[in-house]
PDB file of C-alpha atoms in Angstrom:
ATOM      1  CA  MET A  30      16.047 -49.838  59.598  1.00  0.00           C
ATOM      2  CA  LEU A  31      17.907 -49.054  56.783  1.00  0.00           C
ATOM      3  CA  ARG A  32      17.904 -45.249  55.698  1.00  0.00           C
ATOM      4  CA  ILE A  33      19.152 -43.803  52.320  1.00  0.00           C
ATOM      5  CA  LEU A  34      20.165 -40.311  50.871  1.00  0.00           C
ATOM      6  CA  HIS A  35      19.005 -38.999  54.566  1.00  0.00           C
ATOM      7  CA  ASN A  36      18.956 -35.018  54.937  1.00  0.00           C
ATOM      8  CA  THR A  37      20.374 -34.531  51.310  1.00  0.00           C
ATOM      9  CA  SER A  38      20.210 -31.170  49.997  1.00  0.00           C
ATOM     10  CA  ILE A  39      20.497 -31.462  45.940  1.00  0.00           C
ATOM     11  CA  ASP A  40      19.594 -28.561  44.022  1.00  0.00           C
ATOM     12  CA  PHE A  41      16.824 -29.841  41.896  1.00  0.00           C
ATOM     13  CA  ILE A  42      14.957 -27.234  40.972  1.00  0.00           C
ATOM     14  CA  GLY A  43      18.530 -24.817  39.615  1.00  0.00           C
ATOM     15  CA  LYS A  44      18.397 -27.478  36.921  1.00  0.00           C
ATOM     16  CA  ARG A  45      14.840 -27.045  35.654  1.00  0.00           C
ATOM     17  CA  LYS A  46      16.126 -25.328  32.393  1.00  0.00           C
ATOM     18  CA  LEU A  47      18.440 -28.176  31.540  1.00  0.00           C
ATOM     19  CA  ALA A  48      15.594 -30.535  32.120  1.00  0.00           C
ATOM     20  CA  ALA A  49      13.104 -28.624  29.897  1.00  0.00           C
ATOM     21  CA  ILE A  50      15.566 -28.682  27.011  1.00  0.00           C
ATOM     22  CA  LEU A  51      15.507 -32.333  27.576  1.00  0.00           C
ATOM     23  CA  VAL A  52      11.943 -32.645  27.550  1.00  0.00           C
ATOM     24  CA  GLY A  53      11.669 -30.810  24.597  1.00  0.00           C
ATOM     25  CA  LEU A  54      14.050 -32.775  22.855  1.00  0.00           C
ATOM     26  CA  PHE A  55      12.536 -36.046  23.450  1.00  0.00           C
ATOM     27  CA  ILE A  56       8.849 -35.295  23.229  1.00  0.00           C
ATOM     28  CA  ILE A  57       8.761 -32.834  20.230  1.00  0.00           C
ATOM     29  CA  PRO A  58      10.483 -35.630  17.097  1.00  0.00           C
ATOM     30  CA  GLY A  59       8.801 -38.204  18.661  1.00  0.00           C
ATOM     31  CA  LEU A  60       4.937 -36.520  18.192  1.00  0.00           C
ATOM     32  CA  VAL A  61       6.072 -35.379  15.036  1.00  0.00           C
ATOM     33  CA  LEU A  62       6.927 -39.276  13.809  1.00  0.00           C
ATOM     34  CA  ILE A  63       3.682 -39.964  15.772  1.00  0.00           C
ATOM     35  CA  ALA A  64       1.828 -37.640  13.333  1.00  0.00           C
ATOM     36  CA  VAL A  65       3.915 -38.162  10.282  1.00  0.00           C
ATOM     37  CA  SER A  66       3.243 -42.431  10.277  1.00  0.00           C
ATOM     38  CA  GLY A  67       1.313 -43.527  12.917  1.00  0.00           C
ATOM     39  CA  PHE A  68       1.858 -46.510  15.303  1.00  0.00           C
ATOM     40  CA  ARG A  69       2.295 -49.868  14.677  1.00  0.00           C
ATOM     41  CA  TYR A  70      -0.983 -51.866  15.900  1.00  0.00           C
ATOM     42  CA  SER A  71      -1.249 -55.348  16.786  1.00  0.00           C
ATOM     43  CA  ILE A  72      -3.648 -57.783  15.585  1.00  0.00           C
ATOM     44  CA  GLU A  73      -6.124 -57.303  18.526  1.00  0.00           C
ATOM     45  CA  PHE A  74      -6.896 -53.561  16.819  1.00  0.00           C
ATOM     46  CA  THR A  75      -6.426 -53.975  13.228  1.00  0.00           C
ATOM     47  CA  GLY A  76      -7.893 -57.751  13.010  1.00  0.00           C
ATOM     48  CA  GLY A  77      -6.292 -60.353  11.261  1.00  0.00           C
ATOM     49  CA  THR A  78      -4.322 -63.470  12.240  1.00  0.00           C
ATOM     50  CA  LEU A  79      -1.815 -64.563  14.115  1.00  0.00           C
ATOM     51  CA  VAL A  80       0.073 -68.124  13.902  1.00  0.00           C
ATOM     52  CA  GLN A  81       2.516 -69.358  16.135  1.00  0.00           C
ATOM     53  CA  LEU A  82       4.881 -72.175  14.558  1.00  0.00           C
ATOM     54  CA  ARG A  83       7.365 -74.350  16.330  1.00  0.00           C
ATOM     55  CA  PHE A  84       9.937 -75.638  14.065  1.00  0.00           C
ATOM     56  CA  ALA A  85      11.790 -79.110  14.871  1.00  0.00           C
ATOM     57  CA  GLN A  86      15.082 -76.816  13.386  1.00  0.00           C
ATOM     58  CA  ALA A  87      15.433 -72.943  13.413  1.00  0.00           C
ATOM     59  CA  PRO A  88      14.380 -71.573  10.118  1.00  0.00           C
ATOM     60  CA  ASP A  89      15.912 -68.605   8.210  1.00  0.00           C
ATOM     61  CA  VAL A  90      13.408 -65.702   8.252  1.00  0.00           C
ATOM     62  CA  GLY A  91      13.827 -64.930   5.038  1.00  0.00           C
ATOM     63  CA  ASP A  92      13.142 -68.576   3.981  1.00  0.00           C
ATOM     64  CA  VAL A  93       9.945 -68.151   5.660  1.00  0.00           C
ATOM     65  CA  ARG A  94       9.070 -64.974   3.920  1.00  0.00           C
ATOM     66  CA  SER A  95       9.842 -66.028   0.549  1.00  0.00           C
ATOM     67  CA  ALA A  96       7.650 -68.990   1.109  1.00  0.00           C
ATOM     68  CA  LEU A  97       4.869 -66.923   1.858  1.00  0.00           C
ATOM     69  CA  THR A  98       5.349 -64.268  -0.691  1.00  0.00           C
ATOM     70  CA  ASP A  99       5.510 -67.013  -3.290  1.00  0.00           C
ATOM     71  CA  ALA A 100       1.730 -68.252  -1.970  1.00  0.00           C
ATOM     72  CA  GLY A 101       0.633 -64.768  -2.433  1.00  0.00           C
ATOM     73  CA  MET A 102       0.918 -63.427   0.966  1.00  0.00           C
ATOM     74  CA  GLU A 103       3.422 -60.259   0.761  1.00  0.00           C
ATOM     75  CA  ASN A 104       2.030 -58.010   3.670  1.00  0.00           C
ATOM     76  CA  VAL A 105       2.850 -60.576   6.669  1.00  0.00           C
ATOM     77  CA  GLU A 106       4.818 -60.009   9.409  1.00  0.00           C
ATOM     78  CA  ILE A 107       7.273 -62.595  10.825  1.00  0.00           C
ATOM     79  CA  GLN A 108       9.684 -62.787  13.936  1.00  0.00           C
ATOM     80  CA  THR A 109      10.877 -65.466  16.348  1.00  0.00           C
ATOM     81  CA  PHE A 110       9.386 -66.230  19.536  1.00  0.00           C
ATOM     82  CA  GLY A 111      11.375 -66.552  22.612  1.00  0.00           C
ATOM     83  CA  ALA A 112      13.387 -69.666  20.972  1.00  0.00           C
ATOM     84  CA  PRO A 113      15.035 -69.825  17.374  1.00  0.00           C
ATOM     85  CA  ASN A 114      12.838 -72.430  16.284  1.00  0.00           C
ATOM     86  CA  GLU A 115       9.586 -70.600  17.010  1.00  0.00           C
ATOM     87  CA  ILE A 116       8.298 -68.049  14.875  1.00  0.00           C
ATOM     88  CA  VAL A 117       5.386 -66.042  14.806  1.00  0.00           C
ATOM     89  CA  ILE A 118       3.794 -64.464  11.701  1.00  0.00           C
ATOM     90  CA  ARG A 119       1.071 -62.128  11.638  1.00  0.00           C
ATOM     91  CA  ALA A 120      -1.171 -61.546   8.471  1.00  0.00           C
ATOM     92  CA  GLN A 121      -2.743 -58.300   8.824  1.00  0.00           C
ATOM     93  CA  ASP A 122      -2.977 -56.688   5.090  1.00  0.00           C
ATOM     94  CA  GLU A 123      -6.284 -56.044   3.970  1.00  0.00           C
ATOM     95  CA  LYS A 124      -6.651 -58.932   1.543  1.00  0.00           C
ATOM     96  CA  SER A 125      -5.958 -61.361   4.153  1.00  0.00           C
ATOM     97  CA  VAL A 126      -8.230 -60.054   6.681  1.00  0.00           C
ATOM     98  CA  ALA A 127     -11.541 -59.398   3.833  1.00  0.00           C
ATOM     99  CA  GLU A 128     -10.654 -63.427   2.779  1.00  0.00           C
ATOM    100  CA  GLN A 129     -10.823 -64.196   6.569  1.00  0.00           C
ATOM    101  CA  ALA A 130     -13.925 -62.181   7.310  1.00  0.00           C
ATOM    102  CA  GLY A 131     -15.569 -63.470   4.080  1.00  0.00           C
ATOM    103  CA  GLY A 132     -15.356 -67.082   4.942  1.00  0.00           C
ATOM    104  CA  ALA A 133     -12.467 -68.028   2.279  1.00  0.00           C
ATOM    105  CA  GLU A 134      -9.658 -70.579   2.848  1.00  0.00           C
ATOM    106  CA  SER A 135      -8.137 -69.975   6.497  1.00  0.00           C
ATOM    107  CA  VAL A 136      -5.227 -67.602   6.695  1.00  0.00           C
ATOM    108  CA  ALA A 137      -3.727 -70.285   9.175  1.00  0.00           C
ATOM    109  CA  VAL A 138      -4.218 -73.143   6.518  1.00  0.00           C
ATOM    110  CA  GLN A 139      -2.489 -70.661   3.501  1.00  0.00           C
ATOM    111  CA  ILE A 140       0.405 -70.274   5.665  1.00  0.00           C
ATOM    112  CA  GLY A 141       0.344 -73.976   6.619  1.00  0.00           C
ATOM    113  CA  HIS A 142       0.447 -74.914   2.857  1.00  0.00           C
ATOM    114  CA  ALA A 143       2.960 -72.720   1.964  1.00  0.00           C
ATOM    115  CA  LEU A 144       5.704 -73.555   4.114  1.00  0.00           C
ATOM    116  CA  ASP A 145       4.525 -77.479   3.862  1.00  0.00           C
ATOM    117  CA  ALA A 146       6.018 -76.799   0.388  1.00  0.00           C
ATOM    118  CA  LYS A 147       8.868 -74.913   1.482  1.00  0.00           C
ATOM    119  CA  PHE A 148      10.328 -77.048   4.405  1.00  0.00           C
ATOM    120  CA  GLY A 149       8.019 -80.259   4.313  1.00  0.00           C
ATOM    121  CA  ALA A 150       5.275 -81.865   6.201  1.00  0.00           C
ATOM    122  CA  ASN A 151       6.685 -82.722   9.175  1.00  0.00           C
ATOM    123  CA  ALA A 152       8.942 -79.777   9.447  1.00  0.00           C
ATOM    124  CA  PHE A 153       6.912 -77.791  11.981  1.00  0.00           C
ATOM    125  CA  THR A 154       3.858 -77.906  14.603  1.00  0.00           C
ATOM    126  CA  GLU A 155       1.160 -75.736  14.780  1.00  0.00           C
ATOM    127  CA  VAL A 156       1.269 -74.010  18.601  1.00  0.00           C
ATOM    128  CA  LEU A 157      -1.352 -71.151  18.323  1.00  0.00           C
ATOM    129  CA  THR A 158      -3.458 -69.557  15.808  1.00  0.00           C
ATOM    130  CA  GLU A 159      -5.275 -66.281  17.027  1.00  0.00           C
ATOM    131  CA  ALA A 160      -8.111 -64.787  14.614  1.00  0.00           C
ATOM    132  CA  VAL A 161      -9.421 -61.246  15.041  1.00  0.00           C
ATOM    133  CA  GLY A 162     -12.237 -59.704  12.541  1.00  0.00           C
ATOM    134  CA  PRO A 163     -11.545 -55.788  11.567  1.00  0.00           C
ATOM    135  CA  ARG A 164     -14.954 -54.848  12.951  1.00  0.00           C
ATOM    136  CA  VAL A 165     -13.838 -56.369  16.665  1.00  0.00           C
ATOM    137  CA  GLY A 166      -9.900 -54.718  16.403  1.00  0.00           C
ATOM    138  CA  SER A 167     -12.007 -51.310  15.371  1.00  0.00           C
ATOM    139  CA  ASP A 168     -13.868 -51.696  18.513  1.00  0.00           C
ATOM    140  CA  LEU A 169     -11.120 -52.616  20.804  1.00  0.00           C
ATOM    141  CA  ARG A 170      -9.046 -49.369  19.474  1.00  0.00           C
ATOM    142  CA  ARG A 171     -12.358 -47.448  20.301  1.00  0.00           C
ATOM    143  CA  ASN A 172     -12.714 -48.857  23.794  1.00  0.00           C
ATOM    144  CA  ALA A 173      -8.891 -48.594  24.401  1.00  0.00           C
ATOM    145  CA  ALA A 174      -8.745 -44.887  23.367  1.00  0.00           C
ATOM    146  CA  ILE A 175     -11.778 -44.384  26.252  1.00  0.00           C
ATOM    147  CA  ALA A 176     -10.364 -46.137  28.792  1.00  0.00           C
ATOM    148  CA  VAL A 177      -7.034 -43.843  28.786  1.00  0.00           C
ATOM    149  CA  LEU A 178      -9.648 -40.862  28.552  1.00  0.00           C
ATOM    150  CA  ILE A 179     -11.738 -41.726  31.251  1.00  0.00           C
ATOM    151  CA  SER A 180      -8.436 -42.609  33.491  1.00  0.00           C
ATOM    152  CA  PHE A 181      -7.282 -39.457  32.687  1.00  0.00           C
ATOM    153  CA  ALA A 182     -10.556 -37.675  33.548  1.00  0.00           C
ATOM    154  CA  VAL A 183     -10.600 -39.349  36.974  1.00  0.00           C
ATOM    155  CA  THR A 184      -7.183 -38.189  37.690  1.00  0.00           C
ATOM    156  CA  LEU A 185      -8.347 -35.103  37.128  1.00  0.00           C
ATOM    157  CA  ALA A 186     -11.078 -35.396  39.304  1.00  0.00           C
ATOM    158  CA  TYR A 187      -9.007 -36.426  42.076  1.00  0.00           C
ATOM    159  CA  LEU A 188      -6.439 -33.645  41.545  1.00  0.00           C
ATOM    160  CA  ALA A 189      -9.068 -30.943  41.961  1.00  0.00           C
ATOM    161  CA  TRP A 190     -10.203 -32.634  45.179  1.00  0.00           C
ATOM    162  CA  ARG A 191      -7.198 -33.312  46.605  1.00  0.00           C
ATOM    163  CA  PHE A 192      -5.127 -30.357  45.702  1.00  0.00           C
ATOM    164  CA  GLU A 193      -5.829 -26.504  45.709  1.00  0.00           C
ATOM    165  CA  TRP A 194      -5.968 -25.355  41.717  1.00  0.00           C
ATOM    166  CA  ARG A 195      -2.044 -24.524  41.596  1.00  0.00           C
ATOM    167  CA  LEU A 196      -0.738 -27.877  42.906  1.00  0.00           C
ATOM    168  CA  SER A 197      -3.439 -29.966  40.835  1.00  0.00           C
ATOM    169  CA  SER A 198      -2.388 -27.726  37.725  1.00  0.00           C
ATOM    170  CA  ALA A 199       1.023 -28.519  37.982  1.00  0.00           C
ATOM    171  CA  ALA A 200       0.257 -32.158  39.076  1.00  0.00           C
ATOM    172  CA  LEU A 201      -1.926 -32.626  35.775  1.00  0.00           C
ATOM    173  CA  LEU A 202       0.562 -31.241  33.373  1.00  0.00           C
ATOM    174  CA  ALA A 203       3.060 -33.610  34.852  1.00  0.00           C
ATOM    175  CA  THR A 204       1.238 -36.445  34.298  1.00  0.00           C
ATOM    176  CA  LEU A 205       0.372 -35.284  30.486  1.00  0.00           C
ATOM    177  CA  HIS A 206       3.744 -34.963  30.116  1.00  0.00           C
ATOM    178  CA  ASP A 207       4.115 -38.615  31.338  1.00  0.00           C
ATOM    179  CA  ILE A 208       1.801 -39.923  28.759  1.00  0.00           C
ATOM    180  CA  LEU A 209       3.102 -37.760  25.705  1.00  0.00           C
ATOM    181  CA  ALA A 210       6.497 -38.878  27.083  1.00  0.00           C
ATOM    182  CA  THR A 211       5.666 -42.486  27.091  1.00  0.00           C
ATOM    183  CA  LEU A 212       4.025 -42.416  23.520  1.00  0.00           C
ATOM    184  CA  ALA A 213       6.841 -40.960  22.250  1.00  0.00           C
ATOM    185  CA  PHE A 214       8.961 -43.963  23.805  1.00  0.00           C
ATOM    186  CA  ILE A 215       6.857 -46.749  22.153  1.00  0.00           C
ATOM    187  CA  LYS A 216       7.249 -44.816  18.565  1.00  0.00           C
ATOM    188  CA  TYR A 217      11.161 -44.671  19.099  1.00  0.00           C
ATOM    189  CA  MET A 218      11.524 -48.179  20.373  1.00  0.00           C
ATOM    190  CA  ASP A 219       9.015 -49.199  17.410  1.00  0.00           C
ATOM    191  CA  ILE A 220       6.462 -50.955  19.694  1.00  0.00           C
ATOM    192  CA  GLU A 221       3.409 -52.733  18.857  1.00  0.00           C
ATOM    193  CA  ILE A 222       0.444 -51.198  20.432  1.00  0.00           C
ATOM    194  CA  SER A 223      -1.643 -53.999  21.985  1.00  0.00           C
ATOM    195  CA  LEU A 224      -4.055 -54.145  24.828  1.00  0.00           C
ATOM    196  CA  PHE A 225      -1.339 -55.254  27.490  1.00  0.00           C
ATOM    197  CA  VAL A 226       0.560 -52.074  25.747  1.00  0.00           C
ATOM    198  CA  VAL A 227      -2.386 -50.046  26.763  1.00  0.00           C
ATOM    199  CA  GLY A 228      -2.617 -51.485  30.247  1.00  0.00           C
ATOM    200  CA  GLY A 229       1.304 -50.513  30.366  1.00  0.00           C
ATOM    201  CA  ILE A 230       0.032 -46.892  29.651  1.00  0.00           C
ATOM    202  CA  LEU A 231      -2.734 -46.628  32.343  1.00  0.00           C
ATOM    203  CA  THR A 232      -0.518 -48.091  34.676  1.00  0.00           C
ATOM    204  CA  VAL A 233       2.250 -45.546  34.061  1.00  0.00           C
ATOM    205  CA  LEU A 234      -0.825 -42.845  34.472  1.00  0.00           C
ATOM    206  CA  GLY A 235      -1.044 -44.281  37.917  1.00  0.00           C
ATOM    207  CA  TYR A 236       2.414 -44.457  39.109  1.00  0.00           C
ATOM    208  CA  SER A 237       3.144 -41.346  37.587  1.00  0.00           C
ATOM    209  CA  LEU A 238       0.346 -39.603  39.827  1.00  0.00           C
ATOM    210  CA  THR A 239       0.943 -41.506  42.969  1.00  0.00           C
ATOM    211  CA  ASP A 240       4.564 -39.908  42.724  1.00  0.00           C
ATOM    212  CA  THR A 241       3.609 -36.303  42.276  1.00  0.00           C
ATOM    213  CA  VAL A 242       1.386 -36.418  44.996  1.00  0.00           C
ATOM    214  CA  VAL A 243       3.980 -37.518  47.344  1.00  0.00           C
ATOM    215  CA  VAL A 244       5.983 -34.822  47.062  1.00  0.00           C
ATOM    216  CA  PHE A 245       2.945 -32.069  46.951  1.00  0.00           C
ATOM    217  CA  ASP A 246       1.728 -33.616  50.148  1.00  0.00           C
ATOM    218  CA  ARG A 247       5.253 -33.159  51.588  1.00  0.00           C
ATOM    219  CA  LEU A 248       4.790 -29.718  50.097  1.00  0.00           C
ATOM    220  CA  ARG A 249       1.613 -28.906  51.305  1.00  0.00           C
ATOM    221  CA  GLU A 250       2.601 -29.702  55.079  1.00  0.00           C
ATOM    222  CA  LEU A 251       6.290 -27.651  54.741  1.00  0.00           C
ATOM    223  CA  LEU A 252       3.784 -24.884  53.558  1.00  0.00           C
ATOM    224  CA  ARG A 253       1.286 -25.517  56.672  1.00  0.00           C
ATOM    225  CA  THR A 254       3.249 -26.335  59.331  1.00  0.00           C
ATOM    226  CA  GLU A 255       6.381 -23.783  58.948  1.00  0.00           C
ATOM    227  CA  ARG A 256       4.790 -21.304  57.191  1.00  0.00           C
ATOM    228  CA  ARG A 257       6.561 -21.241  54.233  1.00  0.00           C
ATOM    229  CA  GLN A 258       5.994 -19.809  50.628  1.00  0.00           C
ATOM    230  CA  ILE A 259       6.447 -21.558  47.729  1.00  0.00           C
ATOM    231  CA  SER A 260       9.824 -21.262  46.129  1.00  0.00           C
ATOM    232  CA  ALA A 261      12.862 -22.986  44.680  1.00  0.00           C
ATOM    233  CA  ASP A 262      14.007 -23.828  48.230  1.00  0.00           C
ATOM    234  CA  THR A 263      11.024 -25.144  49.529  1.00  0.00           C
ATOM    235  CA  LEU A 264      10.338 -27.209  46.604  1.00  0.00           C
ATOM    236  CA  ASN A 265      14.129 -28.497  46.573  1.00  0.00           C
ATOM    237  CA  LEU A 266      13.440 -29.633  50.339  1.00  0.00           C
ATOM    238  CA  ALA A 267      10.061 -31.396  49.506  1.00  0.00           C
ATOM    239  CA  VAL A 268      11.758 -33.333  47.006  1.00  0.00           C
ATOM    240  CA  ASN A 269      14.755 -34.119  49.404  1.00  0.00           C
ATOM    241  CA  GLN A 270      12.735 -35.061  52.329  1.00  0.00           C
ATOM    242  CA  THR A 271      10.755 -37.689  49.720  1.00  0.00           C
ATOM    243  CA  LEU A 272      13.492 -38.561  47.710  1.00  0.00           C
ATOM    244  CA  PRO A 273      14.460 -41.779  50.114  1.00  0.00           C
ATOM    245  CA  ARG A 274      11.219 -42.914  49.501  1.00  0.00           C
ATOM    246  CA  THR A 275      10.870 -42.602  45.615  1.00  0.00           C
ATOM    247  CA  VAL A 276      14.207 -44.048  45.325  1.00  0.00           C
ATOM    248  CA  MET A 277      13.196 -47.120  47.354  1.00  0.00           C
ATOM    249  CA  THR A 278      10.016 -47.570  45.919  1.00  0.00           C
ATOM    250  CA  GLY A 279      11.636 -46.755  41.925  1.00  0.00           C
ATOM    251  CA  SER A 280      14.071 -49.160  42.569  1.00  0.00           C
ATOM    252  CA  THR A 281      12.680 -52.480  43.675  1.00  0.00           C
ATOM    253  CA  VAL A 282       9.779 -51.743  40.970  1.00  0.00           C
ATOM    254  CA  ILE A 283      12.757 -51.138  38.362  1.00  0.00           C
ATOM    255  CA  ALA A 284      14.261 -54.957  39.975  1.00  0.00           C
ATOM    256  CA  CYS A 285      11.130 -56.536  38.844  1.00  0.00           C
ATOM    257  CA  LEU A 286      10.452 -55.243  35.358  1.00  0.00           C
ATOM    258  CA  LEU A 287      14.343 -55.738  34.462  1.00  0.00           C
ATOM    259  CA  ALA A 288      13.313 -59.494  35.587  1.00  0.00           C
ATOM    260  CA  MET A 289      10.362 -59.735  33.710  1.00  0.00           C
ATOM    261  CA  ILE A 290      12.022 -57.938  30.473  1.00  0.00           C
ATOM    262  CA  ILE A 291      15.215 -60.693  30.387  1.00  0.00           C
ATOM    263  CA  PHE A 292      13.051 -63.674  31.589  1.00  0.00           C
ATOM    264  CA  GLY A 293       9.214 -62.876  30.423  1.00  0.00           C
ATOM    265  CA  GLY A 294       9.566 -63.655  26.882  1.00  0.00           C
ATOM    266  CA  ALA A 295       8.384 -61.539  24.165  1.00  0.00           C
ATOM    267  CA  VAL A 296       4.856 -61.692  24.938  1.00  0.00           C
ATOM    268  CA  ILE A 297       5.468 -60.000  28.249  1.00  0.00           C
ATOM    269  CA  ARG A 298       8.604 -57.861  26.628  1.00  0.00           C
ATOM    270  CA  PRO A 299       6.667 -54.788  25.029  1.00  0.00           C
ATOM    271  CA  PHE A 300       4.377 -54.010  28.570  1.00  0.00           C
ATOM    272  CA  SER A 301       7.366 -54.520  30.638  1.00  0.00           C
ATOM    273  CA  LEU A 302       9.717 -51.986  28.668  1.00  0.00           C
ATOM    274  CA  VAL A 303       6.687 -49.396  28.815  1.00  0.00           C
ATOM    275  CA  LEU A 304       6.132 -49.790  32.429  1.00  0.00           C
ATOM    276  CA  LEU A 305      10.218 -49.280  32.901  1.00  0.00           C
ATOM    277  CA  PHE A 306      10.153 -46.540  31.272  1.00  0.00           C
ATOM    278  CA  GLY A 307       7.234 -44.737  32.637  1.00  0.00           C
ATOM    279  CA  ILE A 308       8.568 -45.539  36.328  1.00  0.00           C
ATOM    280  CA  ILE A 309      11.814 -43.470  35.071  1.00  0.00           C
ATOM    281  CA  VAL A 310       9.810 -40.637  33.433  1.00  0.00           C
ATOM    282  CA  GLY A 311       7.149 -40.574  36.382  1.00  0.00           C
ATOM    283  CA  THR A 312      10.003 -39.933  38.817  1.00  0.00           C
ATOM    284  CA  PHE A 313      11.776 -37.795  36.448  1.00  0.00           C
ATOM    285  CA  SER A 314       8.463 -35.423  36.215  1.00  0.00           C
ATOM    286  CA  SER A 315       7.364 -35.499  39.580  1.00  0.00           C
ATOM    287  CA  ILE A 316      10.883 -33.484  40.150  1.00  0.00           C
ATOM    288  CA  TYR A 317      12.116 -31.864  37.190  1.00  0.00           C
ATOM    289  CA  VAL A 318       8.434 -31.005  35.421  1.00  0.00           C
ATOM    290  CA  ALA A 319       5.817 -31.138  38.005  1.00  0.00           C
ATOM    291  CA  SER A 320       7.618 -28.981  40.944  1.00  0.00           C
ATOM    292  CA  PRO A 321       8.889 -26.366  38.019  1.00  0.00           C
ATOM    293  CA  LEU A 322       5.512 -25.813  36.630  1.00  0.00           C
ATOM    294  CA  LEU A 323       4.139 -25.155  40.287  1.00  0.00           C
ATOM    295  CA  LEU A 324       6.893 -22.963  41.110  1.00  0.00           C
ATOM    296  CA  TRP A 325       6.136 -21.031  37.614  1.00  0.00           C
ATOM    297  CA  ILE A 326       2.319 -20.952  38.384  1.00  0.00           C
ATOM    298  CA  GLU A 327       2.813 -19.506  41.609  1.00  0.00           C
ATOM    299  CA  ARG A 328       4.756 -16.556  40.229  1.00  0.00           C
ATOM    300  CA  LYS A 329       2.691 -15.993  37.816  1.00  0.00           C
ATOM    301  CA  TRP A 330      -0.586 -15.819  39.682  1.00  0.00           C
ATOM    302  CA  PRO A 331       0.934 -15.550  43.164  1.00  0.00           C
ATOM    303  CA  ARG A 332      -0.783 -16.352  46.586  1.00  0.00           C
ATOM    304  CA  GLN A 333      -1.339 -13.532  48.965  1.00  0.00           C
ATOM    305  CA  SER A 334       1.389 -14.182  51.691  1.00  0.00           C
ATOM    306  CA  GLU A 335       0.500 -14.194  55.645  1.00  0.00           C
ATOM    307  CA  ALA A 336       2.590 -11.052  55.880  1.00  0.00           C
ATOM    308  CA  SER A 337       0.448  -9.410  53.082  1.00  0.00           C
ATOM    309  CA  ARG A 338      -2.611 -10.417  54.748  1.00  0.00           C
ATOM    310  CA  ARG A 339      -1.238  -9.115  58.091  1.00  0.00           C
ATOM    311  CA  ALA A 340      -0.091  -5.636  56.813  1.00  0.00           C
ATOM    312  CA  ALA A 341      -3.708  -5.202  54.796  1.00  0.00           C
ATOM    313  CA  SER A 342      -5.540  -5.944  58.009  1.00  0.00           C
ATOM    314  CA  ALA A 343      -3.303  -3.473  59.932  1.00  0.00           C
ATOM    315  CA  LYS A 344      -4.219  -0.835  56.983  1.00  0.00           C
ATOM    316  CA  GLY A 345      -7.881  -1.379  57.940  1.00  0.00           C
ATOM    317  CA  GLY A 346      -7.805  -2.016  61.741  1.00  0.00           C
ATOM    318  CA  PRO A 347      -7.833   1.353  62.691  1.00  0.00           C
ATOM    319  CA  SER A 348     -10.774   2.808  59.822  1.00  0.00           C
ATOM    320  CA  SER A 349     -12.866  -0.300  60.625  1.00  0.00           C
ATOM    321  CA  GLU A 350     -12.655  -0.606  64.752  1.00  0.00           C
ATOM    322  CA  GLN A 351     -13.434   2.964  65.012  1.00  0.00           C
ATOM    323  CA  PRO A 352     -17.622   2.821  64.451  1.00  0.00           C
ATOM    324  CA  SER A 353     -16.867   0.137  66.951  1.00  0.00           C
ATOM    325  CA  ARG A 354     -15.634   1.691  69.315  1.00  0.00           C
ATOM    326  CA  ALA A 355     -17.837   4.841  68.956  1.00  0.00           C
ATOM    327  CA  ARG A 356     -20.828   2.750  69.706  1.00  0.00           C
ATOM    328  CA  GLN A 357     -18.788   1.334  73.003  1.00  0.00           C
ATOM    329  CA  ARG A 358     -19.052   4.526  74.235  1.00  0.00           C
ATOM    330  CA  ALA A 359     -22.167   5.347  72.919  1.00  0.00           C
TER     331      ALA A 359
END
């Protein structure tokens, strides 16, 4: 049986201050950017038209953009899709959406006429056309937000049932950290928010919670069987004992995600990037966020130790036992 990182004694908790600084430097600027400029949404959430075209010869994106601009379509997004001769055009501006919803000439037809005039009638073929109305996009955005909130509420209920409140609070805050870090990563990478990406965020939430639960389960066993107290040494021991499982699980998932990023194409790549970052940040948070938070909570609201309970019992013993002894004599 393959065994890696067996009997390690790495001082993870000793680096908690450096980890806190790195977390702040990564998340806070990302949240500021999100507050200032928001996210870039796909047509599923904004409404609009997506047209995928396959050209006989790879076109110049600048020529495609100029052709659409000359046709009065200024706010469209153009990008290559998989191969250099395939492009995707997204028309998401308010004018295009209104025209589509109002039954005027189809946006896809407008794009086709504009490119026919620029490149010729047989220069390309239409592979795919998708249209989403603005009301449908608004409903999808609301439903996606509700899905994330429901999953977070279920996570909270599960933690409250699984652990006592100190461990539950640390695990919940670590999960919240992972969501905020993932949102900051999406903003830094300018990843378009789509239904695939929302699914990736929900998957990150589940993976992060699982990794933290594994560490805390091991910690609970140490507290129960060896009568330890929550301390930096105990947390380090729990993390080191679960480290082989964490590395084996994370490395196999990362290998699959790298293959999806490299070979999966443009549609699946944003989802894979979000998941890859989520695996990394979830592993990081279970060690450097959840464990230090638990240590801080324990020091702020310490539980009564076994020695303290025995001392209190011994202190109150004689006075409580005297009446019973008197009754026995009587």
